[in-house]
Tab-separated table of C-alpha atoms and ligand atoms in Angstrom:
chain	number	residue	atom	x	y	z
J	1150	UNK	CA	40.026	-29.607	2.491
J	1151	UNK	CA	42.794	-31.486	4.335
J	1152	UNK	CA	45.006	-33.971	2.563
J	1153	UNK	CA	46.067	-37.346	1.258
J	1154	UNK	CA	49.526	-38.782	0.589
J	1155	UNK	CA	50.531	-42.228	-0.672
J	1156	UNK	CA	53.872	-43.832	-1.501
J	1157	UNK	CA	54.639	-47.241	-3.002
J	1158	UNK	CA	57.937	-48.909	-3.863
J	1159	UNK	CA	61.639	-48.280	-3.344
J	1160	UNK	CA	62.494	-45.951	-0.458
J	1161	UNK	CA	60.801	-45.463	2.876
J	1162	UNK	CA	57.021	-45.257	2.346
J	1163	UNK	CA	56.095	-44.544	5.989
J	1164	UNK	CA	58.603	-41.715	6.364
J	1165	UNK	CA	57.682	-40.249	2.971
J	1166	UNK	CA	54.000	-40.183	3.866
J	1167	UNK	CA	54.540	-38.609	7.308
J	1168	UNK	CA	56.796	-35.944	5.747
J	1169	UNK	CA	54.193	-35.426	3.023
J	1170	UNK	CA	51.382	-34.943	5.543
J	1171	UNK	CA	53.468	-32.215	7.204
J	1172	UNK	CA	53.630	-30.415	3.850
J	1173	UNK	CA	49.831	-30.496	3.671
J	1174	UNK	CA	49.272	-29.142	7.209
J	1175	UNK	CA	48.617	-25.657	5.807
J	1176	UNK	CA	45.309	-26.966	4.439
J	1177	UNK	CA	43.929	-27.339	7.975
J	1178	UNK	CA	42.943	-30.536	9.812
J	1179	UNK	CA	41.850	-31.924	13.173
J	1180	UNK	CA	43.291	-35.438	13.129
J	1181	UNK	CA	45.608	-37.624	11.085
J	1182	UNK	CA	46.232	-41.250	10.258
J	1183	UNK	CA	48.415	-43.692	8.382
J	1184	UNK	CA	47.908	-47.127	6.863
J	1185	UNK	CA	50.711	-49.333	5.601
J	1186	UNK	CA	51.468	-52.907	4.585
J	1187	UNK	CA	54.445	-54.849	5.941
J	1188	UNK	CA	55.272	-58.569	6.080
J	1189	UNK	CA	52.608	-59.162	8.710
J	1190	UNK	CA	49.865	-57.403	6.752
J	1191	UNK	CA	47.876	-54.186	6.926
J	1192	UNK	CA	48.502	-51.836	9.851
J	1193	UNK	CA	46.974	-48.483	10.772
J	1194	UNK	CA	47.659	-45.781	13.331
J	1195	UNK	CA	45.490	-42.708	13.922
J	1196	UNK	CA	45.520	-39.797	16.302
J	1197	UNK	CA	43.695	-36.577	17.065
J	1198	UNK	CA	45.611	-33.322	16.646
J	1199	UNK	CA	48.948	-32.653	14.993
J	1200	UNK	CA	50.907	-34.862	12.603
J	1201	UNK	CA	53.539	-34.819	15.380
J	1202	UNK	CA	51.150	-36.892	17.538
J	1203	UNK	CA	50.895	-39.367	14.684
J	1204	UNK	CA	54.616	-39.641	14.037
J	1205	UNK	CA	55.251	-40.100	17.786
J	1206	UNK	CA	53.292	-43.372	17.623
J	1207	UNK	CA	54.856	-44.829	14.458
J	1208	UNK	CA	58.311	-46.193	13.684
J	1209	UNK	CA	58.935	-44.164	10.538
J	1210	UNK	CA	61.937	-46.322	9.598
J	1211	UNK	CA	59.926	-49.558	9.655
J	1212	UNK	CA	59.807	-51.564	6.460
J	1213	UNK	CA	56.650	-51.313	4.331
J	1214	UNK	CA	55.771	-51.978	0.705
J	1215	UNK	CA	53.472	-48.956	0.676
J	1216	UNK	CA	51.809	-46.379	2.901
J	1217	UNK	CA	48.810	-44.053	2.658
J	1218	UNK	CA	48.197	-41.102	4.971
J	1219	UNK	CA	45.456	-38.610	5.706
J	1220	UNK	CA	44.802	-35.347	7.467
J	1221	UNK	CA	41.122	-35.037	8.335
J	1222	UNK	CA	38.853	-32.046	8.563
J	1223	UNK	CA	35.776	-33.629	10.085
J	1224	UNK	CA	32.508	-33.219	8.186
J	1225	UNK	CA	30.668	-36.351	9.419
J	1226	UNK	CA	31.442	-37.388	12.971
J	1227	UNK	CA	33.408	-35.445	15.568
J	1228	UNK	CA	37.211	-35.253	15.579
J	1229	UNK	CA	38.110	-38.478	17.394
J	1230	UNK	CA	40.494	-41.355	16.892
J	1231	UNK	CA	37.726	-43.737	15.773
J	1232	UNK	CA	36.612	-41.239	13.111
J	1233	UNK	CA	40.132	-40.536	11.822
J	1234	UNK	CA	41.197	-42.240	8.594
J	1235	UNK	CA	42.100	-44.828	7.330
J	1236	UNK	CA	38.784	-46.629	7.674
J	1237	UNK	CA	38.655	-50.385	7.335
J	1238	UNK	CA	36.101	-52.870	6.050
J	1239	UNK	CA	34.677	-55.321	8.639
J	1240	UNK	CA	37.427	-57.896	7.963
J	1241	UNK	CA	40.235	-55.325	8.267
J	1242	UNK	CA	41.697	-56.157	4.848
J	1243	UNK	CA	40.740	-53.001	2.939
J	1244	UNK	CA	41.773	-49.505	4.114
J	1245	UNK	CA	40.464	-46.195	2.750
J	1246	UNK	CA	41.532	-42.568	3.139
J	1247	UNK	CA	39.122	-39.953	1.802
J	1248	UNK	CA	38.906	-36.217	1.401
J	1249	UNK	CA	35.489	-34.838	0.543
J	1250	UNK	CA	31.875	-35.681	1.313
J	1251	UNK	CA	29.792	-38.717	0.286
J	1252	UNK	CA	26.266	-37.264	0.028
J	1253	UNK	CA	24.447	-40.619	-0.124
J	1254	UNK	CA	26.409	-42.238	2.709
J	1255	UNK	CA	23.321	-42.847	4.889
J	1256	UNK	CA	21.533	-44.897	2.236
J	1257	UNK	CA	24.702	-46.854	1.432
J	1258	UNK	CA	25.358	-47.490	5.110
J	1259	UNK	CA	21.787	-48.712	5.623
J	1260	UNK	CA	22.290	-51.071	2.678
J	1261	UNK	CA	25.477	-52.495	4.228
J	1262	UNK	CA	23.900	-52.745	7.688
J	1263	UNK	CA	20.988	-54.680	6.195
J	1264	UNK	CA	23.589	-57.218	5.029
J	1265	UNK	CA	24.823	-57.552	8.614
J	1266	UNK	CA	27.841	-55.206	8.471
J	1267	UNK	CA	28.728	-53.387	11.706
J	1268	UNK	CA	30.241	-49.888	11.504
J	1269	UNK	CA	32.985	-48.576	13.750
J	1270	UNK	CA	32.811	-44.837	12.984
J	1271	UNK	CA	30.350	-41.980	12.446
J	1272	UNK	CA	31.927	-40.990	9.138
J	1273	UNK	CA	30.546	-40.907	5.619
J	1274	UNK	CA	33.844	-42.490	4.522
J	1275	UNK	CA	33.648	-45.881	6.212
J	1276	UNK	CA	30.913	-47.075	3.869
J	1277	UNK	CA	33.407	-46.899	0.963
J	1278	UNK	CA	35.584	-49.558	2.622
J	1279	UNK	CA	32.534	-51.768	3.143
J	1280	UNK	CA	31.361	-51.375	-0.468
J	1281	UNK	CA	34.822	-52.041	-1.923
J	1282	UNK	CA	35.287	-55.105	0.303
J	1283	UNK	CA	32.001	-56.528	-0.891
J	1284	UNK	CA	32.901	-56.110	-4.561
J	1285	UNK	CA	36.404	-57.393	-3.856
J	1286	UNK	CA	35.046	-60.583	-2.261
J	1287	UNK	CA	32.281	-61.156	-4.794
J	1288	UNK	CA	31.998	-59.693	-8.301
J	1289	UNK	CA	35.634	-58.657	-8.627
J	1290	UNK	CA	37.275	-61.684	-6.990
J	1291	UNK	CA	40.354	-60.197	-5.385
J	1292	UNK	CA	40.943	-57.449	-7.978
J	1293	UNK	CA	41.131	-54.218	-5.948
J	1294	UNK	CA	41.221	-51.902	-8.979
J	1295	UNK	CA	38.083	-53.474	-10.466
J	1296	UNK	CA	36.335	-53.419	-7.098
J	1297	UNK	CA	37.032	-49.696	-6.654
J	1298	UNK	CA	35.919	-48.953	-10.217
J	1299	UNK	CA	32.646	-50.777	-9.512
J	1300	UNK	CA	32.015	-48.672	-6.385
J	1301	UNK	CA	32.894	-45.176	-7.699
J	1302	UNK	CA	29.678	-44.694	-9.737
J	1303	UNK	CA	27.643	-45.513	-6.607
J	1304	UNK	CA	29.137	-42.563	-4.694
J	1305	UNK	CA	27.390	-39.186	-4.868
J	1306	UNK	CA	29.463	-36.202	-3.785
J	1307	UNK	CA	33.145	-35.380	-3.777
J	1308	UNK	CA	36.193	-37.471	-3.124
J	1309	UNK	CA	39.905	-37.938	-3.361
J	1310	UNK	CA	40.540	-41.535	-2.336
J	1311	UNK	CA	43.485	-43.751	-1.523
J	1312	UNK	CA	42.632	-47.445	-1.125
J	1313	UNK	CA	44.785	-50.484	-0.283
J	1314	UNK	CA	44.253	-54.166	0.456
J	1315	UNK	CA	46.371	-56.471	2.634
J	1316	UNK	CA	46.048	-59.074	-0.177
J	1317	UNK	CA	47.714	-56.742	-2.694
J	1318	UNK	CA	50.824	-55.253	-1.043
J	1319	UNK	CA	52.012	-53.970	-4.419
J	1320	UNK	CA	49.073	-51.731	-5.276
J	1321	UNK	CA	47.547	-48.385	-4.283
J	1322	UNK	CA	44.296	-47.468	-6.018
J	1323	UNK	CA	43.371	-43.783	-5.978
J	1324	UNK	CA	40.539	-41.799	-7.540
J	1325	UNK	CA	39.101	-38.322	-7.557
J	1326	UNK	CA	35.952	-36.315	-8.186
J	1327	UNK	CA	35.814	-32.701	-7.079
J	1328	UNK	CA	38.779	-32.993	-4.695
J	1329	UNK	CA	42.323	-32.551	-6.042
J	1330	UNK	CA	44.772	-35.432	-6.571
J	1331	UNK	CA	48.222	-35.529	-8.160
J	1332	UNK	CA	50.325	-38.589	-9.026
J	1333	UNK	CA	54.123	-38.446	-8.782
J	1334	UNK	CA	56.221	-40.660	-11.052
J	1335	UNK	CA	59.519	-41.922	-9.656
J	1336	UNK	CA	62.184	-44.461	-10.514
J	1337	UNK	CA	61.141	-47.643	-8.663
J	1338	UNK	CA	58.471	-45.819	-6.670
J	1339	UNK	CA	55.317	-43.803	-7.279
J	1340	UNK	CA	53.270	-41.379	-5.221
J	1341	UNK	CA	49.891	-39.768	-4.843
J	1342	UNK	CA	49.060	-36.541	-3.011
J	1343	UNK	CA	46.503	-33.744	-2.745
J	1344	UNK	CA	48.999	-31.319	-4.257
J	1345	UNK	CA	52.516	-31.510	-5.666
J	1346	UNK	CA	54.317	-30.422	-2.483
J	1347	UNK	CA	54.694	-33.844	-0.808
J	1348	UNK	CA	55.899	-35.214	-4.153
J	1349	UNK	CA	58.423	-32.499	-5.059
J	1350	UNK	CA	61.291	-33.745	-2.789
J	1351	UNK	CA	61.185	-37.130	-4.558
J	1352	UNK	CA	60.446	-36.466	-8.214
J	1353	UNK	CA	59.688	-33.594	-10.577
J	1354	UNK	CA	57.368	-35.674	-12.788
J	1355	UNK	CA	53.697	-35.339	-11.908
J	1356	UNK	CA	50.328	-36.138	-13.441
J	1357	UNK	CA	47.413	-33.872	-12.503
J	1358	UNK	CA	44.491	-36.270	-12.399
J	1359	UNK	CA	41.212	-35.164	-13.913
J	1360	UNK	CA	37.781	-35.478	-12.356
J	1361	UNK	CA	36.382	-39.013	-12.459
J	1362	UNK	CA	39.757	-40.589	-13.099
J	1363	UNK	CA	41.193	-43.456	-11.096
J	1364	UNK	CA	44.823	-44.488	-10.953
J	1365	UNK	CA	46.565	-47.766	-10.135
J	1366	UNK	CA	49.990	-47.157	-8.595
J	1367	UNK	CA	52.547	-49.944	-8.487
J	1368	UNK	CA	56.234	-49.563	-7.692
J	1369	UNK	CA	57.135	-49.676	-11.390
J	1370	UNK	CA	54.039	-48.329	-13.115
J	1371	UNK	CA	51.223	-45.803	-13.042
J	1372	UNK	CA	48.017	-46.587	-14.888
J	1373	UNK	CA	45.447	-43.823	-15.255
J	1374	UNK	CA	41.870	-45.015	-15.773
J	1375	UNK	CA	38.521	-43.540	-16.722
J	1376	UNK	CA	35.175	-45.377	-16.897
J	1377	UNK	CA	36.895	-48.695	-16.267
J	1378	UNK	CA	39.389	-48.296	-19.119
J	1379	UNK	CA	42.977	-47.126	-19.522
J	1380	UNK	CA	43.180	-43.396	-20.179
J	1381	UNK	CA	45.948	-41.286	-21.717
J	1382	UNK	CA	47.731	-38.858	-19.455
J	1383	UNK	CA	50.369	-36.180	-19.788
J	1384	UNK	CA	53.336	-35.726	-17.476
J	1385	UNK	CA	54.144	-32.247	-16.134
J	1386	UNK	CA	57.392	-31.058	-14.579
J	1387	UNK	CA	57.316	-29.340	-11.173
Q	1389	LIG	N1	33.955	-36.567	5.146
Q	1389	LIG	C1	35.075	-37.259	5.677
Q	1389	LIG	C2	35.083	-37.274	7.186
Q	1389	LIG	O1	34.389	-36.524	7.810
Q	1389	LIG	C3	36.393	-36.698	5.147
Q	1389	LIG	C4	36.656	-35.306	5.614
Q	1389	LIG	C5	37.940	-34.762	4.985
Q	1389	LIG	O2	37.873	-34.343	3.813
Q	1389	LIG	O3	38.952	-34.787	5.671
Q	1389	LIG	O4	35.795	-38.052	7.759
């Protein structure tokens, strides 16, 4: 189970994500991590154990355009800092948080290793960052949403994903299949989370994403997608 939180736009993304992770602690986890983008680029911090260990190592008041966070319940690779999320691509420009299990991770990892990619973790998740980075650099030429949409059909298994790129400080791409994901719609900010609880202190407007949907979150807009196209969505009140 475990959880994902993301925040983009007006407010304090790092603080909102740490607070949100605390609201998801009930789901169980063994480690936690945060990724954010500030003026210098993409940063991450990860730690084993409680969200308190994580928040002790991060300046929650620091400026950021966005943040994504994760509580991990290890399925592939022991609970350790190097296996905690976010996971990065080899160049450190794409960061991924993931709940769920990628069944075909070994084959995908072998494919990436054959291309010369080195892996830093034992997780099934890291391969997603490598695949997205490849699409991002090649077929999709710097379009993170397109790159993610290209990779999703290659993944067997379950996922709730939050993905960011240091080149696109105004965008969080999220997607789900089999694992829950809710978008929160604010005024000048938007959020993503595994359930509505991290979102509720900020806004009452939520969108319960359906299986196989992706969503592009910007500070002023939320675009729900299915099969590479815009999809209709309905807003619920919490
Ligand atoms: N399978 C991933 C891992 O072991 C994600 C586990 C989770 O859902 O937290 O890192």
